[in-house]
Amino acid sequence: MSLPVRERSPRPGGGRHRRPVPTSLPPDAPVLVLATPGDTTGVATEIADVVRVDNPQIEVRLTSVADLADTLPSGREAVVVPLLTWGDPAVMAEIGKAVAAGGGSAVVTDALGPHPLLAEALHIRLAEKGLARADRVRVLNVSSPVDAVILGTVGGERAVHAVQATAVLLASRLTLPVVAASLDSEPGVPVAAQRLRAAGAARLAIAPCLIGHEAPAGIVESAAGQINAGHAAPLGAHGAVAELVARAYGSQLAS
């Protein structure tokens, strides 16, 4: 029986929890352009919709990286936010070229991670599948459903290195070992699983550090099947992802 998942509580508007974007913006405020490495259907559209609902004062455009140059506004500033959990150099380079080709006034933010909000969303995705305690505070006396977690990413060793900080943040939340491993290259998830089990972790779970469009369909399920482990869903349109997008945009306004 899985434990109930506690979603994040709305944060108050003042103090250190102030809104990432002012509630009102001038008509000529920069356009927020979400750039996805995949197509603009499915999860990318869902994220854009959540950002629009949460921030109606922002004009939000969604585009694939391939179509970015044609999506940038003419004669108006834009903030391009890559829909990535880590700064994949190949994708970031494509975005930079597209912005240069667009000829407008646009700045590109960093990727969405690493960030504590990503770790929070990963925790919730695990809890939704009964693979983690749902609440760090209220149920500390309940044993964990797994002994260790593999943080799955795509992009080879560079990606594994880039998500290490997120793995540390997730380990702190779960009070369990969390090891980052590649879903699309070797040494990958099987090697990570072998090392964890050699250290005494019998029950494993995979937490995909993916928004959902970065990898082929079924890659997480296949990896979990290879090591006889459970797995969470990708981050998808979790509220934390939408908030990180808004924060990336808001940081550019502030600067």
PDB file of C-alpha atoms in Angstrom:
ATOM      1  CA  MET A   1       0.000   0.000   0.000  1.00  0.00           C
ATOM      2  CA  SER A   2       1.563   3.297  -1.088  1.00  0.00           C
ATOM      3  CA  LEU A   3       1.659   6.276   1.197  1.00  0.00           C
ATOM      4  CA  PRO A   4      -0.262   9.465   0.366  1.00  0.00           C
ATOM      5  CA  VAL A   5       1.754  12.065  -1.483  1.00  0.00           C
ATOM      6  CA  ARG A   6       1.923  15.524   0.026  1.00  0.00           C
ATOM      7  CA  GLU A   7       2.073  18.122  -2.720  1.00  0.00           C
ATOM      8  CA  ARG A   8       3.915  21.363  -2.251  1.00  0.00           C
ATOM      9  CA  SER A   9       2.023  24.072  -0.406  1.00  0.00           C
ATOM     10  CA  PRO A  10       1.508  27.440  -2.074  1.00  0.00           C
ATOM     11  CA  ARG A  11       4.118  29.846  -0.783  1.00  0.00           C
ATOM     12  CA  PRO A  12       3.257  33.255   0.585  1.00  0.00           C
ATOM     13  CA  GLY A  13       3.930  36.300  -1.529  1.00  0.00           C
ATOM     14  CA  GLY A  14       6.383  38.142   0.716  1.00  0.00           C
ATOM     15  CA  GLY A  15       9.774  37.742   2.317  1.00  0.00           C
ATOM     16  CA  ARG A  16      12.192  35.210   0.961  1.00  0.00           C
ATOM     17  CA  HIS A  17       9.279  33.284  -0.590  1.00  0.00           C
ATOM     18  CA  ARG A  18       8.222  36.180  -2.804  1.00  0.00           C
ATOM     19  CA  ARG A  19       6.861  35.368  -6.247  1.00  0.00           C
ATOM     20  CA  PRO A  20       9.555  34.646  -8.843  1.00  0.00           C
ATOM     21  CA  VAL A  21       7.847  37.102 -11.249  1.00  0.00           C
ATOM     22  CA  PRO A  22       6.045  40.359 -10.318  1.00  0.00           C
ATOM     23  CA  THR A  23       2.265  40.117 -10.511  1.00  0.00           C
ATOM     24  CA  SER A  24       2.173  42.891 -13.106  1.00  0.00           C
ATOM     25  CA  LEU A  25       4.552  43.634 -15.950  1.00  0.00           C
ATOM     26  CA  PRO A  26       4.756  46.451 -18.507  1.00  0.00           C
ATOM     27  CA  PRO A  27       3.331  45.740 -21.987  1.00  0.00           C
ATOM     28  CA  ASP A  28       6.840  45.586 -23.434  1.00  0.00           C
ATOM     29  CA  ALA A  29       8.125  43.044 -20.900  1.00  0.00           C
ATOM     30  CA  PRO A  30      10.275  40.309 -22.450  1.00  0.00           C
ATOM     31  CA  VAL A  31       8.535  37.315 -23.956  1.00  0.00           C
ATOM     32  CA  LEU A  32       9.245  34.009 -22.230  1.00  0.00           C
ATOM     33  CA  VAL A  33      10.262  31.511 -24.905  1.00  0.00           C
ATOM     34  CA  LEU A  34      10.355  27.867 -23.822  1.00  0.00           C
ATOM     35  CA  ALA A  35      12.791  25.928 -26.009  1.00  0.00           C
ATOM     36  CA  THR A  36      12.379  22.152 -26.045  1.00  0.00           C
ATOM     37  CA  PRO A  37      14.896  19.745 -27.579  1.00  0.00           C
ATOM     38  CA  GLY A  38      12.000  17.550 -28.722  1.00  0.00           C
ATOM     39  CA  ASP A  39       8.717  18.422 -30.358  1.00  0.00           C
ATOM     40  CA  THR A  40       6.224  20.817 -28.813  1.00  0.00           C
ATOM     41  CA  THR A  41       3.472  18.316 -28.130  1.00  0.00           C
ATOM     42  CA  GLY A  42       2.761  16.366 -24.983  1.00  0.00           C
ATOM     43  CA  VAL A  43       4.745  17.294 -21.889  1.00  0.00           C
ATOM     44  CA  ALA A  44       6.222  20.495 -23.359  1.00  0.00           C
ATOM     45  CA  THR A  45       2.737  21.833 -24.086  1.00  0.00           C
ATOM     46  CA  GLU A  46       1.580  20.854 -20.598  1.00  0.00           C
ATOM     47  CA  ILE A  47       4.475  22.736 -18.990  1.00  0.00           C
ATOM     48  CA  ALA A  48       3.809  25.835 -21.091  1.00  0.00           C
ATOM     49  CA  ASP A  49       0.139  25.722 -20.092  1.00  0.00           C
ATOM     50  CA  VAL A  50       1.019  25.487 -16.379  1.00  0.00           C
ATOM     51  CA  VAL A  51       3.429  28.432 -16.685  1.00  0.00           C
ATOM     52  CA  ARG A  52       0.716  30.515 -18.401  1.00  0.00           C
ATOM     53  CA  VAL A  53      -1.892  29.691 -15.762  1.00  0.00           C
ATOM     54  CA  ASP A  54       0.491  30.447 -12.895  1.00  0.00           C
ATOM     55  CA  ASN A  55       1.857  33.613 -14.553  1.00  0.00           C
ATOM     56  CA  PRO A  56      -0.871  35.217 -16.693  1.00  0.00           C
ATOM     57  CA  GLN A  57       1.131  38.454 -16.837  1.00  0.00           C
ATOM     58  CA  ILE A  58       3.803  36.782 -18.996  1.00  0.00           C
ATOM     59  CA  GLU A  59       3.553  36.163 -22.723  1.00  0.00           C
ATOM     60  CA  VAL A  60       4.724  32.560 -23.103  1.00  0.00           C
ATOM     61  CA  ARG A  61       5.777  31.006 -26.393  1.00  0.00           C
ATOM     62  CA  LEU A  62       6.721  27.368 -26.879  1.00  0.00           C
ATOM     63  CA  THR A  63       9.057  26.214 -29.608  1.00  0.00           C
ATOM     64  CA  SER A  64      11.339  23.388 -30.564  1.00  0.00           C
ATOM     65  CA  VAL A  65      15.020  24.267 -30.653  1.00  0.00           C
ATOM     66  CA  ALA A  66      14.925  23.766 -34.439  1.00  0.00           C
ATOM     67  CA  ASP A  67      12.231  26.452 -34.830  1.00  0.00           C
ATOM     68  CA  LEU A  68      13.562  28.845 -32.189  1.00  0.00           C
ATOM     69  CA  ALA A  69      14.946  31.473 -34.590  1.00  0.00           C
ATOM     70  CA  ASP A  70      11.507  31.871 -36.207  1.00  0.00           C
ATOM     71  CA  THR A  71       9.704  32.015 -32.852  1.00  0.00           C
ATOM     72  CA  LEU A  72      11.683  34.865 -31.297  1.00  0.00           C
ATOM     73  CA  PRO A  73       9.701  38.121 -31.248  1.00  0.00           C
ATOM     74  CA  SER A  74      10.674  40.861 -33.669  1.00  0.00           C
ATOM     75  CA  GLY A  75      11.606  44.207 -32.111  1.00  0.00           C
ATOM     76  CA  ARG A  76      11.061  42.960 -28.572  1.00  0.00           C
ATOM     77  CA  GLU A  77      13.209  41.394 -25.891  1.00  0.00           C
ATOM     78  CA  ALA A  78      12.904  37.708 -25.068  1.00  0.00           C
ATOM     79  CA  VAL A  79      14.104  35.341 -22.380  1.00  0.00           C
ATOM     80  CA  VAL A  80      14.773  31.842 -23.715  1.00  0.00           C
ATOM     81  CA  VAL A  81      14.441  29.095 -21.095  1.00  0.00           C
ATOM     82  CA  PRO A  82      15.697  25.646 -22.147  1.00  0.00           C
ATOM     83  CA  LEU A  83      13.454  22.787 -20.997  1.00  0.00           C
ATOM     84  CA  LEU A  84      16.393  20.749 -19.725  1.00  0.00           C
ATOM     85  CA  THR A  85      17.305  19.375 -16.313  1.00  0.00           C
ATOM     86  CA  TRP A  86      20.994  19.937 -17.094  1.00  0.00           C
ATOM     87  CA  GLY A  87      22.891  22.126 -19.534  1.00  0.00           C
ATOM     88  CA  ASP A  88      23.460  19.680 -22.398  1.00  0.00           C
ATOM     89  CA  PRO A  89      26.251  21.422 -24.385  1.00  0.00           C
ATOM     90  CA  ALA A  90      24.950  20.228 -27.765  1.00  0.00           C
ATOM     91  CA  VAL A  91      21.436  21.551 -27.142  1.00  0.00           C
ATOM     92  CA  MET A  92      22.671  24.781 -25.547  1.00  0.00           C
ATOM     93  CA  ALA A  93      24.925  25.372 -28.572  1.00  0.00           C
ATOM     94  CA  GLU A  94      21.950  24.903 -30.916  1.00  0.00           C
ATOM     95  CA  ILE A  95      19.944  27.380 -28.871  1.00  0.00           C
ATOM     96  CA  GLY A  96      22.792  29.894 -28.993  1.00  0.00           C
ATOM     97  CA  LYS A  97      23.037  29.584 -32.777  1.00  0.00           C
ATOM     98  CA  ALA A  98      19.282  29.995 -33.173  1.00  0.00           C
ATOM     99  CA  VAL A  99      19.272  33.125 -31.009  1.00  0.00           C
ATOM    100  CA  ALA A 100      22.115  34.594 -33.063  1.00  0.00           C
ATOM    101  CA  ALA A 101      20.293  33.739 -36.296  1.00  0.00           C
ATOM    102  CA  GLY A 102      17.091  35.305 -34.993  1.00  0.00           C
ATOM    103  CA  GLY A 103      18.798  38.680 -34.913  1.00  0.00           C
ATOM    104  CA  GLY A 104      16.645  39.974 -32.057  1.00  0.00           C
ATOM    105  CA  SER A 105      17.328  40.866 -28.454  1.00  0.00           C
ATOM    106  CA  ALA A 106      17.195  37.628 -26.522  1.00  0.00           C
ATOM    107  CA  VAL A 107      19.027  36.133 -23.563  1.00  0.00           C
ATOM    108  CA  VAL A 108      19.296  32.435 -22.790  1.00  0.00           C
ATOM    109  CA  THR A 109      19.029  31.194 -19.211  1.00  0.00           C
ATOM    110  CA  ASP A 110      20.774  28.193 -17.711  1.00  0.00           C
ATOM    111  CA  ALA A 111      19.059  24.814 -17.638  1.00  0.00           C
ATOM    112  CA  LEU A 112      16.544  24.171 -14.847  1.00  0.00           C
ATOM    113  CA  GLY A 113      18.883  22.083 -12.698  1.00  0.00           C
ATOM    114  CA  PRO A 114      20.491  21.350 -10.409  1.00  0.00           C
ATOM    115  CA  HIS A 115      18.054  22.871  -7.925  1.00  0.00           C
ATOM    116  CA  PRO A 116      16.328  21.793  -4.687  1.00  0.00           C
ATOM    117  CA  LEU A 117      12.962  22.048  -6.456  1.00  0.00           C
ATOM    118  CA  LEU A 118      14.026  19.332  -8.876  1.00  0.00           C
ATOM    119  CA  ALA A 119      14.939  17.100  -5.952  1.00  0.00           C
ATOM    120  CA  GLU A 120      11.547  17.823  -4.410  1.00  0.00           C
ATOM    121  CA  ALA A 121       9.738  16.884  -7.611  1.00  0.00           C
ATOM    122  CA  LEU A 122      11.810  13.699  -7.977  1.00  0.00           C
ATOM    123  CA  HIS A 123      10.897  12.762  -4.402  1.00  0.00           C
ATOM    124  CA  ILE A 124       7.209  13.241  -5.128  1.00  0.00           C
ATOM    125  CA  ARG A 125       7.380  11.193  -8.339  1.00  0.00           C
ATOM    126  CA  LEU A 126       8.978   8.331  -6.383  1.00  0.00           C
ATOM    127  CA  ALA A 127       6.349   8.600  -3.657  1.00  0.00           C
ATOM    128  CA  GLU A 128       3.560   8.492  -6.238  1.00  0.00           C
ATOM    129  CA  LYS A 129       4.745   4.993  -7.169  1.00  0.00           C
ATOM    130  CA  GLY A 130       5.184   3.910  -3.558  1.00  0.00           C
ATOM    131  CA  LEU A 131       8.978   3.979  -3.898  1.00  0.00           C
ATOM    132  CA  ALA A 132       9.687   6.605  -1.240  1.00  0.00           C
ATOM    133  CA  ARG A 133       8.184   7.952   1.952  1.00  0.00           C
ATOM    134  CA  ALA A 134       5.781  10.683   1.002  1.00  0.00           C
ATOM    135  CA  ASP A 135       6.739  13.076   3.790  1.00  0.00           C
ATOM    136  CA  ARG A 136      10.189  13.571   5.293  1.00  0.00           C
ATOM    137  CA  VAL A 137       8.858  14.915   8.588  1.00  0.00           C
ATOM    138  CA  ARG A 138       5.673  13.155   9.596  1.00  0.00           C
ATOM    139  CA  VAL A 139       6.557   9.555   8.754  1.00  0.00           C
ATOM    140  CA  LEU A 140      10.212   9.260   9.731  1.00  0.00           C
ATOM    141  CA  ASN A 141       9.288   6.208  11.780  1.00  0.00           C
ATOM    142  CA  VAL A 142       8.102   4.370   8.651  1.00  0.00           C
ATOM    143  CA  SER A 143      10.731   2.219   6.927  1.00  0.00           C
ATOM    144  CA  SER A 144      11.666   3.188   3.394  1.00  0.00           C
ATOM    145  CA  PRO A 145      10.188   1.097   0.553  1.00  0.00           C
ATOM    146  CA  VAL A 146      13.655   0.901  -1.099  1.00  0.00           C
ATOM    147  CA  ASP A 147      17.265   0.789   0.049  1.00  0.00           C
ATOM    148  CA  ALA A 148      18.790   3.079  -2.591  1.00  0.00           C
ATOM    149  CA  VAL A 149      17.860   5.129  -5.647  1.00  0.00           C
ATOM    150  CA  ILE A 150      19.516   5.440  -9.049  1.00  0.00           C
ATOM    151  CA  LEU A 151      19.106   8.883 -10.569  1.00  0.00           C
ATOM    152  CA  GLY A 152      18.796   8.168 -14.280  1.00  0.00           C
ATOM    153  CA  THR A 153      19.865  10.681 -16.891  1.00  0.00           C
ATOM    154  CA  VAL A 154      20.699  10.775 -20.599  1.00  0.00           C
ATOM    155  CA  GLY A 155      23.736  12.296 -22.247  1.00  0.00           C
ATOM    156  CA  GLY A 156      26.533  10.001 -21.137  1.00  0.00           C
ATOM    157  CA  GLU A 157      29.171  10.690 -18.519  1.00  0.00           C
ATOM    158  CA  ARG A 158      28.841  14.456 -18.911  1.00  0.00           C
ATOM    159  CA  ALA A 159      25.168  14.220 -17.939  1.00  0.00           C
ATOM    160  CA  VAL A 160      25.975  11.962 -14.996  1.00  0.00           C
ATOM    161  CA  HIS A 161      28.479  14.511 -13.711  1.00  0.00           C
ATOM    162  CA  ALA A 162      26.021  17.378 -14.239  1.00  0.00           C
ATOM    163  CA  VAL A 163      23.239  15.799 -12.152  1.00  0.00           C
ATOM    164  CA  GLN A 164      25.480  14.823  -9.226  1.00  0.00           C
ATOM    165  CA  ALA A 165      24.340  17.856  -7.232  1.00  0.00           C
ATOM    166  CA  THR A 166      20.700  16.859  -7.766  1.00  0.00           C
ATOM    167  CA  ALA A 167      21.562  13.340  -6.583  1.00  0.00           C
ATOM    168  CA  VAL A 168      23.021  14.781  -3.370  1.00  0.00           C
ATOM    169  CA  LEU A 169      19.912  16.921  -2.813  1.00  0.00           C
ATOM    170  CA  LEU A 170      17.619  13.936  -3.373  1.00  0.00           C
ATOM    171  CA  ALA A 171      19.691  11.753  -1.042  1.00  0.00           C
ATOM    172  CA  SER A 172      19.314  14.393   1.655  1.00  0.00           C
ATOM    173  CA  ARG A 173      15.531  14.367   1.242  1.00  0.00           C
ATOM    174  CA  LEU A 174      15.229  10.582   1.217  1.00  0.00           C
ATOM    175  CA  THR A 175      18.002   9.856   3.748  1.00  0.00           C
ATOM    176  CA  LEU A 176      19.048   7.082   1.358  1.00  0.00           C
ATOM    177  CA  PRO A 177      21.986   6.523  -0.987  1.00  0.00           C
ATOM    178  CA  VAL A 178      21.345   8.077  -4.408  1.00  0.00           C
ATOM    179  CA  VAL A 179      23.715   7.357  -7.293  1.00  0.00           C
ATOM    180  CA  ALA A 180      23.554   9.059 -10.692  1.00  0.00           C
ATOM    181  CA  ALA A 181      23.847   6.798 -13.748  1.00  0.00           C
ATOM    182  CA  SER A 182      23.380   7.018 -17.488  1.00  0.00           C
ATOM    183  CA  LEU A 183      20.333   5.498 -19.141  1.00  0.00           C
ATOM    184  CA  ASP A 184      21.845   5.711 -22.621  1.00  0.00           C
ATOM    185  CA  SER A 185      25.526   4.806 -22.295  1.00  0.00           C
ATOM    186  CA  GLU A 186      27.940   2.480 -20.525  1.00  0.00           C
ATOM    187  CA  PRO A 187      28.842   2.110 -17.725  1.00  0.00           C
ATOM    188  CA  GLY A 188      25.240   2.799 -16.906  1.00  0.00           C
ATOM    189  CA  VAL A 189      22.401   1.715 -14.681  1.00  0.00           C
ATOM    190  CA  PRO A 190      23.411  -1.993 -14.446  1.00  0.00           C
ATOM    191  CA  VAL A 191      26.863  -1.077 -13.108  1.00  0.00           C
ATOM    192  CA  ALA A 192      25.364   1.347 -10.594  1.00  0.00           C
ATOM    193  CA  ALA A 193      22.921  -1.326  -9.462  1.00  0.00           C
ATOM    194  CA  GLN A 194      25.706  -3.885  -9.069  1.00  0.00           C
ATOM    195  CA  ARG A 195      27.704  -1.517  -6.872  1.00  0.00           C
ATOM    196  CA  LEU A 196      24.721  -0.617  -4.705  1.00  0.00           C
ATOM    197  CA  ARG A 197      23.748  -4.246  -4.184  1.00  0.00           C
ATOM    198  CA  ALA A 198      27.341  -5.143  -3.350  1.00  0.00           C
ATOM    199  CA  ALA A 199      27.089  -2.500  -0.622  1.00  0.00           C
ATOM    200  CA  GLY A 200      23.939  -4.120   0.775  1.00  0.00           C
ATOM    201  CA  ALA A 201      21.136  -2.237  -1.014  1.00  0.00           C
ATOM    202  CA  ALA A 202      18.794  -5.016  -2.144  1.00  0.00           C
ATOM    203  CA  ARG A 203      15.743  -2.971  -3.112  1.00  0.00           C
ATOM    204  CA  LEU A 204      16.415  -0.348  -5.792  1.00  0.00           C
ATOM    205  CA  ALA A 205      14.395   2.261  -7.653  1.00  0.00           C
ATOM    206  CA  ILE A 206      15.153   4.477 -10.647  1.00  0.00           C
ATOM    207  CA  ALA A 207      14.235   8.163 -10.490  1.00  0.00           C
ATOM    208  CA  PRO A 208      14.481   9.564 -14.027  1.00  0.00           C
ATOM    209  CA  CYS A 209      15.961  13.055 -13.938  1.00  0.00           C
ATOM    210  CA  LEU A 210      14.149  13.794 -17.174  1.00  0.00           C
ATOM    211  CA  ILE A 211      11.354  16.138 -18.096  1.00  0.00           C
ATOM    212  CA  GLY A 212      10.132  13.515 -20.527  1.00  0.00           C
ATOM    213  CA  HIS A 213      11.108  14.580 -24.029  1.00  0.00           C
ATOM    214  CA  GLU A 214      14.866  14.025 -23.810  1.00  0.00           C
ATOM    215  CA  ALA A 215      14.962  10.254 -24.264  1.00  0.00           C
ATOM    216  CA  PRO A 216      13.322   7.525 -26.357  1.00  0.00           C
ATOM    217  CA  ALA A 217      10.057   6.138 -25.042  1.00  0.00           C
ATOM    218  CA  GLY A 218      10.511   3.115 -22.810  1.00  0.00           C
ATOM    219  CA  ILE A 219      14.149   3.790 -21.883  1.00  0.00           C
ATOM    220  CA  VAL A 220      13.396   4.041 -18.153  1.00  0.00           C
ATOM    221  CA  GLU A 221      11.183   0.948 -18.133  1.00  0.00           C
ATOM    222  CA  SER A 222      13.872  -1.023 -19.988  1.00  0.00           C
ATOM    223  CA  ALA A 223      16.580   0.018 -17.530  1.00  0.00           C
ATOM    224  CA  ALA A 224      14.380  -0.863 -14.558  1.00  0.00           C
ATOM    225  CA  GLY A 225      13.641  -4.263 -16.054  1.00  0.00           C
ATOM    226  CA  GLN A 226      17.341  -5.011 -16.497  1.00  0.00           C
ATOM    227  CA  ILE A 227      18.025  -4.568 -12.790  1.00  0.00           C
ATOM    228  CA  ASN A 228      14.667  -5.760 -11.409  1.00  0.00           C
ATOM    229  CA  ALA A 229      13.883  -2.385  -9.861  1.00  0.00           C
ATOM    230  CA  GLY A 230      10.929  -0.080  -9.573  1.00  0.00           C
ATOM    231  CA  HIS A 231      10.884   3.257 -11.340  1.00  0.00           C
ATOM    232  CA  ALA A 232       9.181   6.623 -11.046  1.00  0.00           C
ATOM    233  CA  ALA A 233       7.662   8.632 -13.858  1.00  0.00           C
ATOM    234  CA  PRO A 234       9.640  11.470 -15.476  1.00  0.00           C
ATOM    235  CA  LEU A 235       9.203  14.936 -13.992  1.00  0.00           C
ATOM    236  CA  GLY A 236       6.733  15.974 -16.682  1.00  0.00           C
ATOM    237  CA  ALA A 237       4.618  19.045 -15.986  1.00  0.00           C
ATOM    238  CA  HIS A 238       5.161  18.952 -12.229  1.00  0.00           C
ATOM    239  CA  GLY A 239       4.532  22.319 -10.585  1.00  0.00           C
ATOM    240  CA  ALA A 240       8.182  22.532  -9.545  1.00  0.00           C
ATOM    241  CA  VAL A 241       9.265  22.453 -13.196  1.00  0.00           C
ATOM    242  CA  ALA A 242       6.889  25.308 -14.043  1.00  0.00           C
ATOM    243  CA  GLU A 243       8.150  27.262 -11.037  1.00  0.00           C
ATOM    244  CA  LEU A 244      11.758  26.803 -12.125  1.00  0.00           C
ATOM    245  CA  VAL A 245      10.837  28.160 -15.552  1.00  0.00           C
ATOM    246  CA  ALA A 246       9.258  31.216 -13.931  1.00  0.00           C
ATOM    247  CA  ARG A 247      12.279  31.660 -11.667  1.00  0.00           C
ATOM    248  CA  ALA A 248      14.645  31.546 -14.638  1.00  0.00           C
ATOM    249  CA  TYR A 249      12.584  34.241 -16.357  1.00  0.00           C
ATOM    250  CA  GLY A 250      12.262  36.319 -13.191  1.00  0.00           C
ATOM    251  CA  SER A 251      16.008  36.237 -12.520  1.00  0.00           C
ATOM    252  CA  GLN A 252      16.595  37.840 -15.917  1.00  0.00           C
ATOM    253  CA  LEU A 253      14.071  40.574 -15.132  1.00  0.00           C
ATOM    254  CA  ALA A 254      15.841  41.246 -11.843  1.00  0.00           C
ATOM    255  CA  SER A 255      19.224  41.519 -13.528  1.00  0.00           C
TER     256      SER A 255
END
